[in-house]
PDB file of C-alpha atoms in Angstrom:
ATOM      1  CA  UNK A   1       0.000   0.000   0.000  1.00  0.00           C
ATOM      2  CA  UNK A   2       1.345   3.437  -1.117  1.00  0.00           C
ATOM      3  CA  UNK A   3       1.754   5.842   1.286  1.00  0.00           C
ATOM      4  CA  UNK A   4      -0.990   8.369   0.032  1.00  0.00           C
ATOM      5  CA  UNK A   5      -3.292   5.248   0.270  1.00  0.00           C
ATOM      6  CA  UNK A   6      -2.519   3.966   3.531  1.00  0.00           C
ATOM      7  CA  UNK A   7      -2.505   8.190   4.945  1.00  0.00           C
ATOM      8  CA  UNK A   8      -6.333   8.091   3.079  1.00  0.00           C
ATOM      9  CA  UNK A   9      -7.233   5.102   4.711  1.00  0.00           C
ATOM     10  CA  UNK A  10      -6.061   6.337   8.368  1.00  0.00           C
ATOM     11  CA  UNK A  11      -7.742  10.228   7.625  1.00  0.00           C
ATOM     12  CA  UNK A  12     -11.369   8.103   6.742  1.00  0.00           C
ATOM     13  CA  UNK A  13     -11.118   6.094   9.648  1.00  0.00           C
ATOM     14  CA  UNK A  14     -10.976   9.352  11.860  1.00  0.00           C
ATOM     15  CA  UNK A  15     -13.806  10.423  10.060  1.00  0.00           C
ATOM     16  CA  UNK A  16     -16.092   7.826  10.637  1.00  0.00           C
ATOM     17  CA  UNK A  17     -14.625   7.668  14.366  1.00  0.00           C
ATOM     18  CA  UNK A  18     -16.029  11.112  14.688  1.00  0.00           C
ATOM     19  CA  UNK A  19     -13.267  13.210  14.944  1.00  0.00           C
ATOM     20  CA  UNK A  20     -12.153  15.573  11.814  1.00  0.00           C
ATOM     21  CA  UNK A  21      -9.413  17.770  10.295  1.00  0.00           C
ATOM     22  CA  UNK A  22      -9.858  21.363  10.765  1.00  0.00           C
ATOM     23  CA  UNK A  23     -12.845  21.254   9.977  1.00  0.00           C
ATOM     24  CA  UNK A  24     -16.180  20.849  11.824  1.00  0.00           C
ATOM     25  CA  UNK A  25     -16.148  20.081  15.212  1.00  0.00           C
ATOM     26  CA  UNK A  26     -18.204  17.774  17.004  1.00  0.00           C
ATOM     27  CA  UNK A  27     -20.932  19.895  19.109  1.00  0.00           C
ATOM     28  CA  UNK A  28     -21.987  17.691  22.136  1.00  0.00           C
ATOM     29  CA  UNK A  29     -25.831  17.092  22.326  1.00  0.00           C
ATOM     30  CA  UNK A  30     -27.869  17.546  25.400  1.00  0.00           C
ATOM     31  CA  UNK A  31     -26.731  15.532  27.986  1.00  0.00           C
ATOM     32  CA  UNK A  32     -27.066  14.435  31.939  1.00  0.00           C
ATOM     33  CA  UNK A  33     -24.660  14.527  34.691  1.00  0.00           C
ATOM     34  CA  UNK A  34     -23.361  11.080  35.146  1.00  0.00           C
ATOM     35  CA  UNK A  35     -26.169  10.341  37.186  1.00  0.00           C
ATOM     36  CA  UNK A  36     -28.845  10.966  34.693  1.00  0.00           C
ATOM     37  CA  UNK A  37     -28.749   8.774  31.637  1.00  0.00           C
ATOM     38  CA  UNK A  38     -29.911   9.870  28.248  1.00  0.00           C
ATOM     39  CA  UNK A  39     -32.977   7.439  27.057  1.00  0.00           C
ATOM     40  CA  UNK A  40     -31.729   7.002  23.351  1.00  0.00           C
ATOM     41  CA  UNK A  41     -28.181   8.350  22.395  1.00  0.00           C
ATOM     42  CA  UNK A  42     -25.702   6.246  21.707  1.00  0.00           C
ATOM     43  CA  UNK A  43     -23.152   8.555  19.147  1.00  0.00           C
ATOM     44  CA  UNK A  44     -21.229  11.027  19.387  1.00  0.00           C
ATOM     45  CA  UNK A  45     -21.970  14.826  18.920  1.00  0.00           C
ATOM     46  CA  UNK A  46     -23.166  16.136  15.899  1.00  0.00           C
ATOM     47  CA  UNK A  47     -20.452  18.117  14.165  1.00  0.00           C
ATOM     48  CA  UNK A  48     -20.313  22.028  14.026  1.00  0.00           C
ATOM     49  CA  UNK A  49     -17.700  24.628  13.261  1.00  0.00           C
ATOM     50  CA  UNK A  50     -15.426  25.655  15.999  1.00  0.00           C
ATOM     51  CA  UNK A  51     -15.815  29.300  16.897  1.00  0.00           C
ATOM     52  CA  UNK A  52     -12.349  31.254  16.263  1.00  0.00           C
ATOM     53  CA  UNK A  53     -12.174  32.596  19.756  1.00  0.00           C
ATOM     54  CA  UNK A  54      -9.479  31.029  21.697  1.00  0.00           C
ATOM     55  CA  UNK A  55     -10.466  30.903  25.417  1.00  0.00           C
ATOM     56  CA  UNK A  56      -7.352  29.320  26.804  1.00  0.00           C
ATOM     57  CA  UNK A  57      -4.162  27.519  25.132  1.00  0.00           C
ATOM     58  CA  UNK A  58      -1.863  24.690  26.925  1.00  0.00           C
ATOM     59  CA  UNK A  59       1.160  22.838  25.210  1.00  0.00           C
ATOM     60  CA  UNK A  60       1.413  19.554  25.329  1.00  0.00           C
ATOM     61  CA  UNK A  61       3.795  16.286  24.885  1.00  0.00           C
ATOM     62  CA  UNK A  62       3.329  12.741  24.078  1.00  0.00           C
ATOM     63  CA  UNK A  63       5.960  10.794  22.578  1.00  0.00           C
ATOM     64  CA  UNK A  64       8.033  13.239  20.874  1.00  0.00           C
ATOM     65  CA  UNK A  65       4.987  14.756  19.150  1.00  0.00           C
ATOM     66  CA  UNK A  66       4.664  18.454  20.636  1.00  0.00           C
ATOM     67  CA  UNK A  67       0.595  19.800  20.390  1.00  0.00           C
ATOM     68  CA  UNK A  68      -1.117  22.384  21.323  1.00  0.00           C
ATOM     69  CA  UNK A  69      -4.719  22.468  22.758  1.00  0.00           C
ATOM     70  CA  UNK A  70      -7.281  25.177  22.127  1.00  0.00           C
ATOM     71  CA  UNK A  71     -10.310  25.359  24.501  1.00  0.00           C
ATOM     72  CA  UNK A  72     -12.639  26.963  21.533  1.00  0.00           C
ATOM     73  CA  UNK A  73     -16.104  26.664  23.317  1.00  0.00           C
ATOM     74  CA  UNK A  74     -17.737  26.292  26.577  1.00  0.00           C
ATOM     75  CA  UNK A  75     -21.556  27.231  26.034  1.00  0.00           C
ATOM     76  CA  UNK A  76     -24.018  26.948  28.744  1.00  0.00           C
ATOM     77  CA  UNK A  77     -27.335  25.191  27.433  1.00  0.00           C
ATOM     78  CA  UNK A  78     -29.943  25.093  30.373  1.00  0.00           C
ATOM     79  CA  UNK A  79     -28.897  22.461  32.494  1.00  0.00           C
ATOM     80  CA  UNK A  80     -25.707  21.167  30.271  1.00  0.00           C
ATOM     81  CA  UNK A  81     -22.240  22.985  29.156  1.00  0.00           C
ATOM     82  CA  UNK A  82     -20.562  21.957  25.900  1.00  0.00           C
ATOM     83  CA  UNK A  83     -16.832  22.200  25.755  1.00  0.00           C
ATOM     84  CA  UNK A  84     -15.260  22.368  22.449  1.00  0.00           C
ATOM     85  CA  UNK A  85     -11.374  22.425  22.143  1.00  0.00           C
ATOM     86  CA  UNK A  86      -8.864  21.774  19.751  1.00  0.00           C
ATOM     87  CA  UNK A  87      -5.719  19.752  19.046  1.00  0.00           C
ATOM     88  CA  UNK A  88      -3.043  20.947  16.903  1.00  0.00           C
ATOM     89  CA  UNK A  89       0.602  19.301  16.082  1.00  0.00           C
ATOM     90  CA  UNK A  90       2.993  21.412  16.463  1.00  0.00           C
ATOM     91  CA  UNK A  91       6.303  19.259  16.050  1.00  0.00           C
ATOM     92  CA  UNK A  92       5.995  16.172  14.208  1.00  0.00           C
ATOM     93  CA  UNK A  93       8.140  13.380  16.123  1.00  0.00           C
ATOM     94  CA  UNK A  94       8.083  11.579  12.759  1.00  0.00           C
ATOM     95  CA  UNK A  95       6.506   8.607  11.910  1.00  0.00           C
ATOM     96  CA  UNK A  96       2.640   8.429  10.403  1.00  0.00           C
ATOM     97  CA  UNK A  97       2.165  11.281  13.035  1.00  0.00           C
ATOM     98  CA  UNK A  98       1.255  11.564  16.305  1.00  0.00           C
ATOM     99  CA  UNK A  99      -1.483   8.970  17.468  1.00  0.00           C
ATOM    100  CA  UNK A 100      -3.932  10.990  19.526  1.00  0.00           C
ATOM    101  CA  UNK A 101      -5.658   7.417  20.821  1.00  0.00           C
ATOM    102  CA  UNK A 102      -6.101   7.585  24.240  1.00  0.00           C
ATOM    103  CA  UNK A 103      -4.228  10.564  25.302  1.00  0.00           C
ATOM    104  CA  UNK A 104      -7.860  12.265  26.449  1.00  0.00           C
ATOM    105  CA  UNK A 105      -8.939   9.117  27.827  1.00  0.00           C
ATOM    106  CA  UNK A 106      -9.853   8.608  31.612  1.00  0.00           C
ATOM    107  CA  UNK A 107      -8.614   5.491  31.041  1.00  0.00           C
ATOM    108  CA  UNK A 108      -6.475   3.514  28.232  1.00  0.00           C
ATOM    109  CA  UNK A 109      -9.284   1.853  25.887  1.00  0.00           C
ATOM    110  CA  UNK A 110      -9.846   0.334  22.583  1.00  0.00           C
ATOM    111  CA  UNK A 111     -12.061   2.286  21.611  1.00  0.00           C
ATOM    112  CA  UNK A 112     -10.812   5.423  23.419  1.00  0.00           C
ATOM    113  CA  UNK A 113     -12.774   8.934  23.726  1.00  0.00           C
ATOM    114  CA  UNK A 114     -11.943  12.175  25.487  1.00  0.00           C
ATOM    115  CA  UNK A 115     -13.574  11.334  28.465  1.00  0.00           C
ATOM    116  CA  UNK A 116     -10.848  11.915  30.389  1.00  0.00           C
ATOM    117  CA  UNK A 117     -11.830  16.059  29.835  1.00  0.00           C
ATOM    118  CA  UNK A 118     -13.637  16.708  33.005  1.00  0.00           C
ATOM    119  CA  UNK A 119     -14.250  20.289  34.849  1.00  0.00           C
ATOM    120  CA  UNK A 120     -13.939  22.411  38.234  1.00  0.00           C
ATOM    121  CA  UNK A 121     -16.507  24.174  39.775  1.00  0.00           C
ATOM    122  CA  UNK A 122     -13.782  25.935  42.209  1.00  0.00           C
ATOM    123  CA  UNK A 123     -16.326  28.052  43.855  1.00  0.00           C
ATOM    124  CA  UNK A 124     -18.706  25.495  44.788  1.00  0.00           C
ATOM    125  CA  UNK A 125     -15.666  22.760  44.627  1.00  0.00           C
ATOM    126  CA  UNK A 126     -17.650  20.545  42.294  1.00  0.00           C
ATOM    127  CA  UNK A 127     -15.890  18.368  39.580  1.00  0.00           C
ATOM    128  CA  UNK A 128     -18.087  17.445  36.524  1.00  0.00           C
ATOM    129  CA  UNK A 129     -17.231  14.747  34.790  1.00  0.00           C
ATOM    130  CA  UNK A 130     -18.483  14.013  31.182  1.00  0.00           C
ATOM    131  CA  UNK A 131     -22.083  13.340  30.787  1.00  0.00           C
ATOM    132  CA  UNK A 132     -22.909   9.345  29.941  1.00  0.00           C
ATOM    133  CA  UNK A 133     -25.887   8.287  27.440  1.00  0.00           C
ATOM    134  CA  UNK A 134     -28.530   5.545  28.341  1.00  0.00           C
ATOM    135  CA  UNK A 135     -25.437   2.690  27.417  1.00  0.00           C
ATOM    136  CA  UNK A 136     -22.892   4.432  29.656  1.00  0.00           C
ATOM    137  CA  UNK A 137     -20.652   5.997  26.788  1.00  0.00           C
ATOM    138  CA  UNK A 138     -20.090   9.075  26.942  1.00  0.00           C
ATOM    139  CA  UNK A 139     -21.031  12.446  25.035  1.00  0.00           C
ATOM    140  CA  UNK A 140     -18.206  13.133  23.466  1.00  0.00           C
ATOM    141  CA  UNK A 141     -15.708  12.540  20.604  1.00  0.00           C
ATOM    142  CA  UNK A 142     -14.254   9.273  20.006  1.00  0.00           C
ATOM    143  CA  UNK A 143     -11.017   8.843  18.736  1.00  0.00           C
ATOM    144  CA  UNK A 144      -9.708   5.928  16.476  1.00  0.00           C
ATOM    145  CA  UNK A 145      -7.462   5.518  14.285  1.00  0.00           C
ATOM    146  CA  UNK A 146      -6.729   9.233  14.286  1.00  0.00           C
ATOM    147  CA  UNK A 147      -2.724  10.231  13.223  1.00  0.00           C
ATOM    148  CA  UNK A 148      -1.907  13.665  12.882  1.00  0.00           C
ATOM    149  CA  UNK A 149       1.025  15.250  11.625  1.00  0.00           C
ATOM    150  CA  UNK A 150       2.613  18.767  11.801  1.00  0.00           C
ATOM    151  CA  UNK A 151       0.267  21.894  11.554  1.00  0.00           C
ATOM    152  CA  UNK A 152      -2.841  19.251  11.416  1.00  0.00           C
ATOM    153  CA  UNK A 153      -5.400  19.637  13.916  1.00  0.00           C
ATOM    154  CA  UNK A 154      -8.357  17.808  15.107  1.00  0.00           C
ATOM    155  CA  UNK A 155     -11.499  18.935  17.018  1.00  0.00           C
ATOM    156  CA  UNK A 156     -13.314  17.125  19.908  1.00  0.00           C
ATOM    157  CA  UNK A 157     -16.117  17.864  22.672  1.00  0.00           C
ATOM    158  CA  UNK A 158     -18.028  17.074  25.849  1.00  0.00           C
ATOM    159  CA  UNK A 159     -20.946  17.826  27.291  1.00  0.00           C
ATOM    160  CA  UNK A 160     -21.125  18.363  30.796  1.00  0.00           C
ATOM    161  CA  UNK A 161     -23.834  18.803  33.623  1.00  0.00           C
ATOM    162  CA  UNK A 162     -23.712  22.684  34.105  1.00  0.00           C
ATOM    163  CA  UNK A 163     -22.634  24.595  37.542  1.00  0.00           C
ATOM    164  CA  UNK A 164     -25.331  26.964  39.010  1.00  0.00           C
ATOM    165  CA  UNK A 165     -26.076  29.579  36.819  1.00  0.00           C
ATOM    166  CA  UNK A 166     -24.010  32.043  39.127  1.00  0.00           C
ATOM    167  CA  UNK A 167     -20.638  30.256  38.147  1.00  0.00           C
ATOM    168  CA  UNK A 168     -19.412  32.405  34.827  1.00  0.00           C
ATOM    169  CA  UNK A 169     -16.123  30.146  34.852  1.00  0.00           C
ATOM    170  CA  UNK A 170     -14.432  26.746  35.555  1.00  0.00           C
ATOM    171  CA  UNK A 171     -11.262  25.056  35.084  1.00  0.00           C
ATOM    172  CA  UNK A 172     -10.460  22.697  32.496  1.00  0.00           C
ATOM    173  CA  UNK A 173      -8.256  19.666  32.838  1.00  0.00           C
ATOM    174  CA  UNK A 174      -6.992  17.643  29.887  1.00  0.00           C
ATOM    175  CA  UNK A 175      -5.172  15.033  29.983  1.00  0.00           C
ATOM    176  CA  UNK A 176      -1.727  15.149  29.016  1.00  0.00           C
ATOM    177  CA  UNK A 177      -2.253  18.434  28.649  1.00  0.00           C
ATOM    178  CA  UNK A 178      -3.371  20.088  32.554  1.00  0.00           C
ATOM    179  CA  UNK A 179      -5.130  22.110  33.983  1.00  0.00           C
ATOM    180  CA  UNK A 180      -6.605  25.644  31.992  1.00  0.00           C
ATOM    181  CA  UNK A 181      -7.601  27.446  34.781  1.00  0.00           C
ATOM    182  CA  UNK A 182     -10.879  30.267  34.794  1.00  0.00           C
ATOM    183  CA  UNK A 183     -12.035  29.499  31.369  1.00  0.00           C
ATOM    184  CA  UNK A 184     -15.619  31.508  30.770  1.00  0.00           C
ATOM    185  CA  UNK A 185     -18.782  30.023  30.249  1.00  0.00           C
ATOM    186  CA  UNK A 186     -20.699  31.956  27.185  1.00  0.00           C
TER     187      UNK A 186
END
């Protein structure tokens, strides 16, 4: 297999896993608190552009591959907050790329997602974690088979029970990436 094939055959396995190339972004649904199944979802997000304000930026490392994560979006939608961020390669440690996998996971998984994203309420010192549908998967972007290489980026979301309606900010861990700290909910 040529290497223009086997790079086509890795980009349309992203695809259909649900995550994409600077383009659309997956825009998480409605969703519960962890507590609070969703009767009826079982996919992830449906896809939306990104918006091009940057609410807080983090550097990252995995394996020689150097990346830098974009928190894009956190929108407030009655009782749920979507979080939108991106991933961008910013030093290529060679190979097919870097193989984002499980580095958002929670845990290491064969069919890993980005529920390792959760956030901080620090004024009512709450974590959220991501919201889980009726079958216990989360809302939020899967990620197989996804390689990306220098100045390629990738988009991904969760939704999240909201804070109160008094809390205009929380912090954002990542994986692999830290802790964004006072990121504004719109």
């Amino acid at each position: 297999m040529t290497l223009t094939k086997a790079l086509t055959v890795v980009t349309l396995a992203a695809l259909a896993a649900g995550c994409q190339f600077a383009g659309p972004a997956p825009a998480a649904r409605d969703a519960p608190s962890r507590s609070e199944p969703v009767a009826g979802t079982t996919t992830a997000p449906p896809a939306t552009v990104p918006p091009d304000k940057v609410l807080a930026a983090r550097e990252g490392t995995i394996e020689g591959h150097t990346f830098n994560v974009e928190i894009v979006q956190l929108l407030r939608r009655e009782r749920f907050v979507n979080l939108t961020f991106t991933a961008t390669v910013t030093k290529d440690g060679g190979g097919l790329g870097w193989q984002v996998h499980n580095a958002f996971a929670a845990v290491p998984s064969q069919n890993p997602t980005v529920d390792g994203v959760f956030l901080v309420d620090v004024k009512n010192a709450k974590k959220h974690l991501v919201a889980l549908d009726s079958e216990g998967r989360c809302v939020c972007s899967r990620i197989e088979a996804l390689f990306l290489k220098q100045d390629q980026k990738a988009v991904f979301s969760a939704t999240f029970a909201a804070p109160p309606a008094d809390v205009g900010s929380v912090d954002v861990h990542i994986p692999n990436v830290g802790t964004l700290a006072n990121v504004p909910i719109s």
